[in-house]
């Protein structure tokens, strides 16, 4: 860069005129490091040799949009400063500072006056034009808006070459990611006459045709097939094609010819050889877009080498690669690889281990001498690549508090194709938990979170406890499970660790609301509210109501439903998950009441049809209450819980033979029972579980009244008298497994999840002297939304089928309940679902599923056949919205409903769900 005041000008300066001007001008473009041009210097006639002056005043001229005081600050000059003139460098630095802002097309410093050792300055600036308006041509408005937002393009921005190039680069990247690798952008700028110093910019975009990948040609791969290598390139796929004239154009070729003739080497007996032989003529890629993305291609080349390394070829590399146009105007890719030799593990020794012996560590490692060399597997087993599943050596140490543990595998020798390793450990001290801090819980009280934690101050650090704490917080249901943070902060000086938990509250209260009015029917509808984070202790503190007191993790549910005169129900429940506050003792109490009148609208229809007969006055009432206490167990492990429940239901029948049982139109039936439930749940979260399992085994028992009266013949009594006190024993078993089928992808860890479930139920008598009542039995089929509180049956849904009343899979009428049907006493059900999340946002969790399902019910245990099942398959969607809970639908095809010549007409069925997932 040329100096602002070259020494050679000093002699000329003494002879110059009365004014001085240091200036620089620039066109519309700004180079990366702009430098003012050589200044034109004029000195007052009374100036001799360079001397020091005090700045008396500085003015800013020529600006329109920028703040003058800020510009003066940026220049580095201020009134009272001492400057050397001529010959000093203060003016050059001031200009350079202003130029670095990239806001000006020209800048100069003028000396307007020199008097009595003081100097007056004027900084004259020429602002670059501003964007008055901008537009895009050749693309959709949504695309234009997205490009502008990504580029930060705004009206009022300074017009510079950098701004234009940023938009062009953003557009190229935007369309390259969408497969348009040849997009062009032309920029046109003109003066905006409506506003001073503004410009109108028009970006004309030509996306061109999509760049699709025709063929990927990999050469010099003698040990791993093309298909295996191409499968690793997840973001770079070939397009589908069917042709009799394949494109044989290639740039790279194998250095040594590959395997011999397809027929003479019996290649037709090898599926991979057959596929490779057919590939030039027929290739079907159902879910492959085949668009070319430069960034993904670079990633895929790394994955290709990683796959070689995983198979023992640690020296593998890509020698060269190229892309070129194919005959069909698409893209061909040629990749030349060098595989190198295949390596194997040799001797593996241990150094520095005290906690575990060499033999235990070798067993944990699971790698033997002679195994194919795989550095990725080695690092995973020793814990360099940590995972929640554990099982690695680092995890084993950290579960015992060795937070400062370090492990390094070191190659000690290479013998031909065998590599020896020494694995060096530095165990360090066991870390003690010092402080546990929680942040982000704006609504939930801290003690609700803290009581779920397994990381307790004063105890030894454990990675397993940290992971378990994360699961427990997620299963509270109050926080976004994807945003739960755990950050151990080691304190090396004192051997302790602080743990910071961060959470993000999510809305989880639910509202159910529907209403209608019919002239004769009256009011119909449902009003239900569920508060999942209620606080009973603050019920009398008015300031905590928002709309109800919350934050203590309790659950309060209220629901009222009405269908005019025909049906009414009331439900109330309350749950305290930590009764007493010290142990996980879940206490619940509930009450429900329902009323059904089958003749409610008879008078209306009689008036309508001039019927003068007398209508019966009948009804079916149910009153119920339940109290339960659940306790977390320590054995076999603390995922188990035991729940005791005492339940009472009273059924009142008045002139209503609901079940079609002779003699059972009037009377009261009382159901007093004790229910014991042993459950185990290790699922990682509630709404979309990715891993874990859930098991439940329950037994429900009424008092054995018949055993108290061994001589009484209950069957000889009227049926209403037999059911006055209901007697039965009932057993249920549910099992569910969740297995992730792929590695989590993206910031929200999306992955395919396989759910497998099995259910079984049985209800029976204590002896043959009693009659089993219709209450408490099982109802199968349909959508599972029937109101079981009316007649106390377990509703087991089955997609693709209506409610069915026989065990014969081929009999599935859509008509209602037949006379004399009392329900099934035995059932079993099997479910398999493949799930994938489309959104895991707590404000709207959405996932899709494909299912296979088989189930059936049986009238008695003698009729039970676990292989005589109704089978179905289909697709479904689930939407979890904080205010409304679950919304979902399934489209199921009942295979046993298929009729010859009718297709899916009578075999397919839509089912909807609201509020909860049916059994």
mmCIF file of C-alpha atoms in Angstrom, residues 8-216:
data_model
loop_
_atom_site.group_PDB
_atom_site.id
_atom_site.type_symbol
_atom_site.label_atom_id
_atom_site.label_comp_id
_atom_site.label_asym_id
_atom_site.label_seq_id
_atom_site.Cartn_x
_atom_site.Cartn_y
_atom_site.Cartn_z
ATOM 1 C CA UNK A 8 9.254 13.048 -1.747
ATOM 2 C CA UNK A 9 6.260 15.380 -1.586
ATOM 3 C CA UNK A 10 7.566 17.382 1.337
ATOM 4 C CA UNK A 11 9.581 19.802 -0.810
ATOM 5 C CA UNK A 12 6.676 20.277 -3.180
ATOM 6 C CA UNK A 13 4.339 20.835 -0.233
ATOM 7 C CA UNK A 14 6.148 23.962 0.907
ATOM 8 C CA UNK A 15 5.437 25.645 -2.439
ATOM 9 C CA UNK A 16 1.757 24.645 -2.706
ATOM 10 C CA UNK A 17 -1.380 26.794 -2.373
ATOM 11 C CA UNK A 18 -3.820 27.612 0.413
ATOM 12 C CA UNK A 19 -6.006 24.494 0.775
ATOM 13 C CA UNK A 20 -5.343 20.854 1.713
ATOM 14 C CA UNK A 21 -7.418 17.822 0.680
ATOM 15 C CA UNK A 22 -6.794 14.145 1.359
ATOM 16 C CA UNK A 23 -9.236 12.104 -0.708
ATOM 17 C CA UNK A 24 -10.083 8.715 -2.199
ATOM 18 C CA UNK A 25 -12.821 7.734 -4.607
ATOM 19 C CA UNK A 26 -14.208 4.332 -5.401
ATOM 20 C CA UNK A 27 -16.623 2.940 -7.905
ATOM 21 C CA UNK A 28 -19.664 0.846 -7.011
ATOM 22 C CA UNK A 29 -17.537 -2.206 -6.286
ATOM 23 C CA UNK A 30 -15.527 -2.584 -3.123
ATOM 24 C CA UNK A 31 -12.453 -4.817 -3.163
ATOM 25 C CA UNK A 32 -11.751 -7.095 -0.182
ATOM 26 C CA UNK A 33 -9.258 -4.648 1.342
ATOM 27 C CA UNK A 34 -10.037 -1.174 -0.052
ATOM 28 C CA UNK A 35 -7.246 1.370 -0.051
ATOM 29 C CA UNK A 36 -7.634 5.078 -0.732
ATOM 30 C CA UNK A 37 -5.942 6.382 -3.868
ATOM 31 C CA UNK A 38 -2.893 8.667 -3.667
ATOM 32 C CA UNK A 39 -4.060 11.825 -1.970
ATOM 33 C CA UNK A 40 -3.881 15.197 -3.575
ATOM 34 C CA UNK A 41 -2.245 17.435 -0.974
ATOM 35 C CA UNK A 42 -2.296 21.243 -0.807
ATOM 36 C CA UNK A 43 -0.818 23.164 2.102
ATOM 37 C CA UNK A 44 -1.508 26.714 3.303
ATOM 38 C CA UNK A 45 1.118 29.185 2.210
ATOM 39 C CA UNK A 46 2.216 29.815 5.782
ATOM 40 C CA UNK A 47 3.022 26.174 6.419
ATOM 41 C CA UNK A 48 6.633 25.222 6.538
ATOM 42 C CA UNK A 49 8.049 22.058 7.990
ATOM 43 C CA UNK A 50 5.723 19.472 9.572
ATOM 44 C CA UNK A 51 4.537 20.554 12.998
ATOM 45 C CA UNK A 52 2.013 19.521 15.610
ATOM 46 C CA UNK A 53 -1.484 21.025 15.686
ATOM 47 C CA UNK A 54 -4.429 20.660 17.985
ATOM 48 C CA UNK A 55 -7.729 19.747 16.318
ATOM 49 C CA UNK A 56 -10.105 22.667 16.965
ATOM 50 C CA UNK A 57 -13.180 21.313 15.151
ATOM 51 C CA UNK A 58 -14.302 18.423 12.927
ATOM 52 C CA UNK A 59 -17.364 18.457 10.677
ATOM 53 C CA UNK A 60 -18.930 15.631 8.671
ATOM 54 C CA UNK A 61 -20.258 16.409 5.201
ATOM 55 C CA UNK A 62 -22.063 14.422 2.506
ATOM 56 C CA UNK A 63 -23.909 11.878 4.664
ATOM 57 C CA UNK A 64 -27.609 11.193 4.354
ATOM 58 C CA UNK A 65 -28.407 8.013 6.323
ATOM 59 C CA UNK A 66 -25.553 7.590 8.786
ATOM 60 C CA UNK A 67 -25.176 9.088 12.254
ATOM 61 C CA UNK A 68 -22.457 11.748 12.224
ATOM 62 C CA UNK A 69 -21.346 11.261 15.825
ATOM 63 C CA UNK A 70 -20.903 7.539 15.172
ATOM 64 C CA UNK A 71 -18.856 8.249 12.018
ATOM 65 C CA UNK A 72 -16.674 10.661 13.925
ATOM 66 C CA UNK A 73 -16.071 7.975 16.548
ATOM 67 C CA UNK A 74 -15.192 5.448 13.814
ATOM 68 C CA UNK A 75 -12.637 7.835 12.298
ATOM 69 C CA UNK A 76 -10.605 7.838 15.502
ATOM 70 C CA UNK A 77 -10.244 11.658 15.369
ATOM 71 C CA UNK A 78 -11.695 13.939 18.023
ATOM 72 C CA UNK A 79 -11.473 17.597 19.035
ATOM 73 C CA UNK A 80 -8.418 18.236 21.176
ATOM 74 C CA UNK A 81 -6.289 15.507 19.592
ATOM 75 C CA UNK A 82 -2.737 16.387 18.541
ATOM 76 C CA UNK A 83 -1.877 15.726 14.898
ATOM 77 C CA UNK A 84 1.312 16.261 12.878
ATOM 78 C CA UNK A 85 0.669 18.168 9.671
ATOM 79 C CA UNK A 86 1.860 17.688 7.051
ATOM 80 C CA UNK A 87 3.587 14.310 7.244
ATOM 81 C CA UNK A 88 1.641 12.619 10.058
ATOM 82 C CA UNK A 89 -0.298 9.374 9.595
ATOM 83 C CA UNK A 90 -3.426 10.235 11.639
ATOM 84 C CA UNK A 91 -5.440 11.234 8.563
ATOM 85 C CA UNK A 92 -4.485 8.062 6.681
ATOM 86 C CA UNK A 93 -5.593 5.891 9.630
ATOM 87 C CA UNK A 94 -8.889 7.777 9.881
ATOM 88 C CA UNK A 95 -9.628 7.204 6.196
ATOM 89 C CA UNK A 96 -8.645 3.545 6.440
ATOM 90 C CA UNK A 97 -10.987 3.066 9.417
ATOM 91 C CA UNK A 98 -13.888 4.620 7.517
ATOM 92 C CA UNK A 99 -13.148 2.592 4.399
ATOM 93 C CA UNK A 100 -13.183 -0.644 6.387
ATOM 94 C CA UNK A 101 -16.907 -0.122 7.091
ATOM 95 C CA UNK A 102 -17.650 -0.696 3.368
ATOM 96 C CA UNK A 103 -20.308 2.010 3.413
ATOM 97 C CA UNK A 104 -18.745 4.660 1.200
ATOM 98 C CA UNK A 105 -17.976 5.197 -2.464
ATOM 99 C CA UNK A 106 -15.631 8.104 -1.657
ATOM 100 C CA UNK A 107 -13.971 9.660 1.374
ATOM 101 C CA UNK A 108 -11.696 12.668 1.941
ATOM 102 C CA UNK A 109 -10.358 14.873 4.757
ATOM 103 C CA UNK A 110 -10.174 18.634 4.104
ATOM 104 C CA UNK A 111 -8.160 21.155 6.134
ATOM 105 C CA UNK A 112 -10.388 24.211 6.185
ATOM 106 C CA UNK A 113 -8.382 26.432 8.525
ATOM 107 C CA UNK A 114 -5.069 26.671 10.415
ATOM 108 C CA UNK A 115 -4.614 29.317 13.053
ATOM 109 C CA UNK A 116 -2.601 29.734 16.254
ATOM 110 C CA UNK A 117 -1.433 26.115 16.389
ATOM 111 C CA UNK A 118 -4.951 24.786 15.794
ATOM 112 C CA UNK A 119 -6.418 23.043 12.804
ATOM 113 C CA UNK A 120 -10.014 22.779 11.487
ATOM 114 C CA UNK A 121 -11.031 19.606 9.587
ATOM 115 C CA UNK A 122 -13.914 18.514 7.378
ATOM 116 C CA UNK A 123 -14.513 14.798 6.662
ATOM 117 C CA UNK A 124 -16.335 14.585 3.349
ATOM 118 C CA UNK A 125 -18.007 11.293 2.567
ATOM 119 C CA UNK A 126 -19.885 9.895 -0.412
ATOM 120 C CA UNK A 127 -22.311 7.204 0.734
ATOM 121 C CA UNK A 128 -22.917 4.136 -1.351
ATOM 122 C CA UNK A 129 -26.459 3.907 -2.716
ATOM 123 C CA UNK A 130 -29.081 2.049 -0.679
ATOM 124 C CA UNK A 131 -31.466 -0.628 -1.886
ATOM 125 C CA UNK A 132 -34.733 1.119 -2.683
ATOM 126 C CA UNK A 133 -36.360 -2.098 -3.819
ATOM 127 C CA UNK A 134 -35.360 -5.528 -5.068
ATOM 128 C CA UNK A 135 -37.102 -8.342 -6.910
ATOM 129 C CA UNK A 136 -36.477 -11.807 -8.312
ATOM 130 C CA UNK A 137 -37.500 -12.977 -11.752
ATOM 131 C CA UNK A 138 -37.846 -16.527 -13.023
ATOM 132 C CA UNK A 139 -38.674 -18.189 -9.684
ATOM 133 C CA UNK A 140 -41.627 -18.537 -7.323
ATOM 134 C CA UNK A 141 -42.268 -15.902 -4.681
ATOM 135 C CA UNK A 142 -41.795 -18.432 -1.866
ATOM 136 C CA UNK A 143 -38.373 -19.347 -3.268
ATOM 137 C CA UNK A 144 -37.451 -15.678 -3.665
ATOM 138 C CA UNK A 145 -38.453 -14.915 -0.076
ATOM 139 C CA UNK A 146 -36.430 -17.835 1.238
ATOM 140 C CA UNK A 147 -33.299 -16.811 -0.710
ATOM 141 C CA UNK A 148 -33.658 -13.192 0.450
ATOM 142 C CA UNK A 149 -34.018 -14.289 4.072
ATOM 143 C CA UNK A 150 -31.036 -16.639 3.871
ATOM 144 C CA UNK A 151 -28.900 -13.905 2.269
ATOM 145 C CA UNK A 152 -30.052 -11.237 4.714
ATOM 146 C CA UNK A 153 -31.256 -9.058 1.838
ATOM 147 C CA UNK A 154 -33.317 -6.134 3.098
ATOM 148 C CA UNK A 155 -34.665 -2.888 1.720
ATOM 149 C CA UNK A 156 -32.339 -0.096 2.855
ATOM 150 C CA UNK A 157 -29.189 -2.228 2.781
ATOM 151 C CA UNK A 158 -26.080 -0.681 1.241
ATOM 152 C CA UNK A 159 -25.619 -1.636 -2.419
ATOM 153 C CA UNK A 160 -22.198 -3.223 -2.771
ATOM 154 C CA UNK A 161 -20.616 -5.934 -4.822
ATOM 155 C CA UNK A 162 -20.318 -8.026 -1.669
ATOM 156 C CA UNK A 163 -24.076 -7.879 -1.104
ATOM 157 C CA UNK A 164 -24.758 -8.940 -4.687
ATOM 158 C CA UNK A 165 -22.282 -11.801 -4.576
ATOM 159 C CA UNK A 166 -23.762 -12.986 -1.290
ATOM 160 C CA UNK A 167 -27.214 -13.233 -2.891
ATOM 161 C CA UNK A 168 -25.784 -15.020 -5.930
ATOM 162 C CA UNK A 169 -23.914 -17.518 -3.733
ATOM 163 C CA UNK A 170 -26.972 -18.102 -1.550
ATOM 164 C CA UNK A 171 -29.136 -18.767 -4.623
ATOM 165 C CA UNK A 172 -26.579 -21.204 -6.061
ATOM 166 C CA UNK A 173 -26.409 -23.143 -2.793
ATOM 167 C CA UNK A 174 -30.191 -23.066 -2.377
ATOM 168 C CA UNK A 175 -30.815 -24.621 -5.789
ATOM 169 C CA UNK A 176 -27.826 -26.949 -5.615
ATOM 170 C CA UNK A 177 -29.360 -28.481 -2.475
ATOM 171 C CA UNK A 178 -32.547 -29.042 -4.480
ATOM 172 C CA UNK A 179 -30.686 -30.715 -7.318
ATOM 173 C CA UNK A 180 -30.325 -27.735 -9.688
ATOM 174 C CA UNK A 181 -26.585 -27.671 -10.058
ATOM 175 C CA UNK A 182 -26.527 -25.380 -13.105
ATOM 176 C CA UNK A 183 -28.573 -22.459 -11.796
ATOM 177 C CA UNK A 184 -27.476 -18.990 -12.971
ATOM 178 C CA UNK A 185 -28.186 -15.566 -11.483
ATOM 179 C CA UNK A 186 -27.967 -12.270 -13.372
ATOM 180 C CA UNK A 187 -27.977 -8.962 -11.472
ATOM 181 C CA UNK A 188 -29.326 -5.731 -12.966
ATOM 182 C CA UNK A 189 -29.103 -2.433 -11.113
ATOM 183 C CA UNK A 190 -30.628 0.900 -11.996
ATOM 184 C CA UNK A 191 -31.122 4.235 -10.235
ATOM 185 C CA UNK A 192 -34.303 4.676 -8.234
ATOM 186 C CA UNK A 193 -35.496 8.113 -9.253
ATOM 187 C CA UNK A 194 -38.108 8.258 -6.502
ATOM 188 C CA UNK A 195 -35.548 8.481 -3.684
ATOM 189 C CA UNK A 196 -32.155 10.155 -3.484
ATOM 190 C CA UNK A 197 -29.146 7.830 -3.654
ATOM 191 C CA UNK A 198 -31.124 4.588 -3.917
ATOM 192 C CA UNK A 199 -31.097 1.784 -6.450
ATOM 193 C CA UNK A 200 -33.463 -0.856 -7.790
ATOM 194 C CA UNK A 201 -31.934 -4.333 -8.071
ATOM 195 C CA UNK A 202 -33.407 -7.155 -10.136
ATOM 196 C CA UNK A 203 -32.084 -10.715 -9.752
ATOM 197 C CA UNK A 204 -32.941 -12.872 -12.757
ATOM 198 C CA UNK A 205 -32.646 -16.569 -11.866
ATOM 199 C CA UNK A 206 -32.546 -19.474 -14.290
ATOM 200 C CA UNK A 207 -32.703 -22.751 -12.346
ATOM 201 C CA UNK A 208 -32.030 -24.868 -15.399
ATOM 202 C CA UNK A 209 -32.808 -28.566 -15.364
ATOM 203 C CA UNK A 210 -32.364 -30.778 -12.337
ATOM 204 C CA UNK A 211 -29.018 -32.499 -12.188
ATOM 205 C CA UNK A 212 -29.708 -36.201 -11.722
ATOM 206 C CA UNK A 213 -27.158 -38.939 -11.296
ATOM 207 C CA UNK A 214 -27.234 -41.384 -14.193
ATOM 208 C CA UNK A 215 -24.452 -43.829 -13.213
ATOM 209 C CA UNK A 216 -21.862 -44.191 -10.473
#
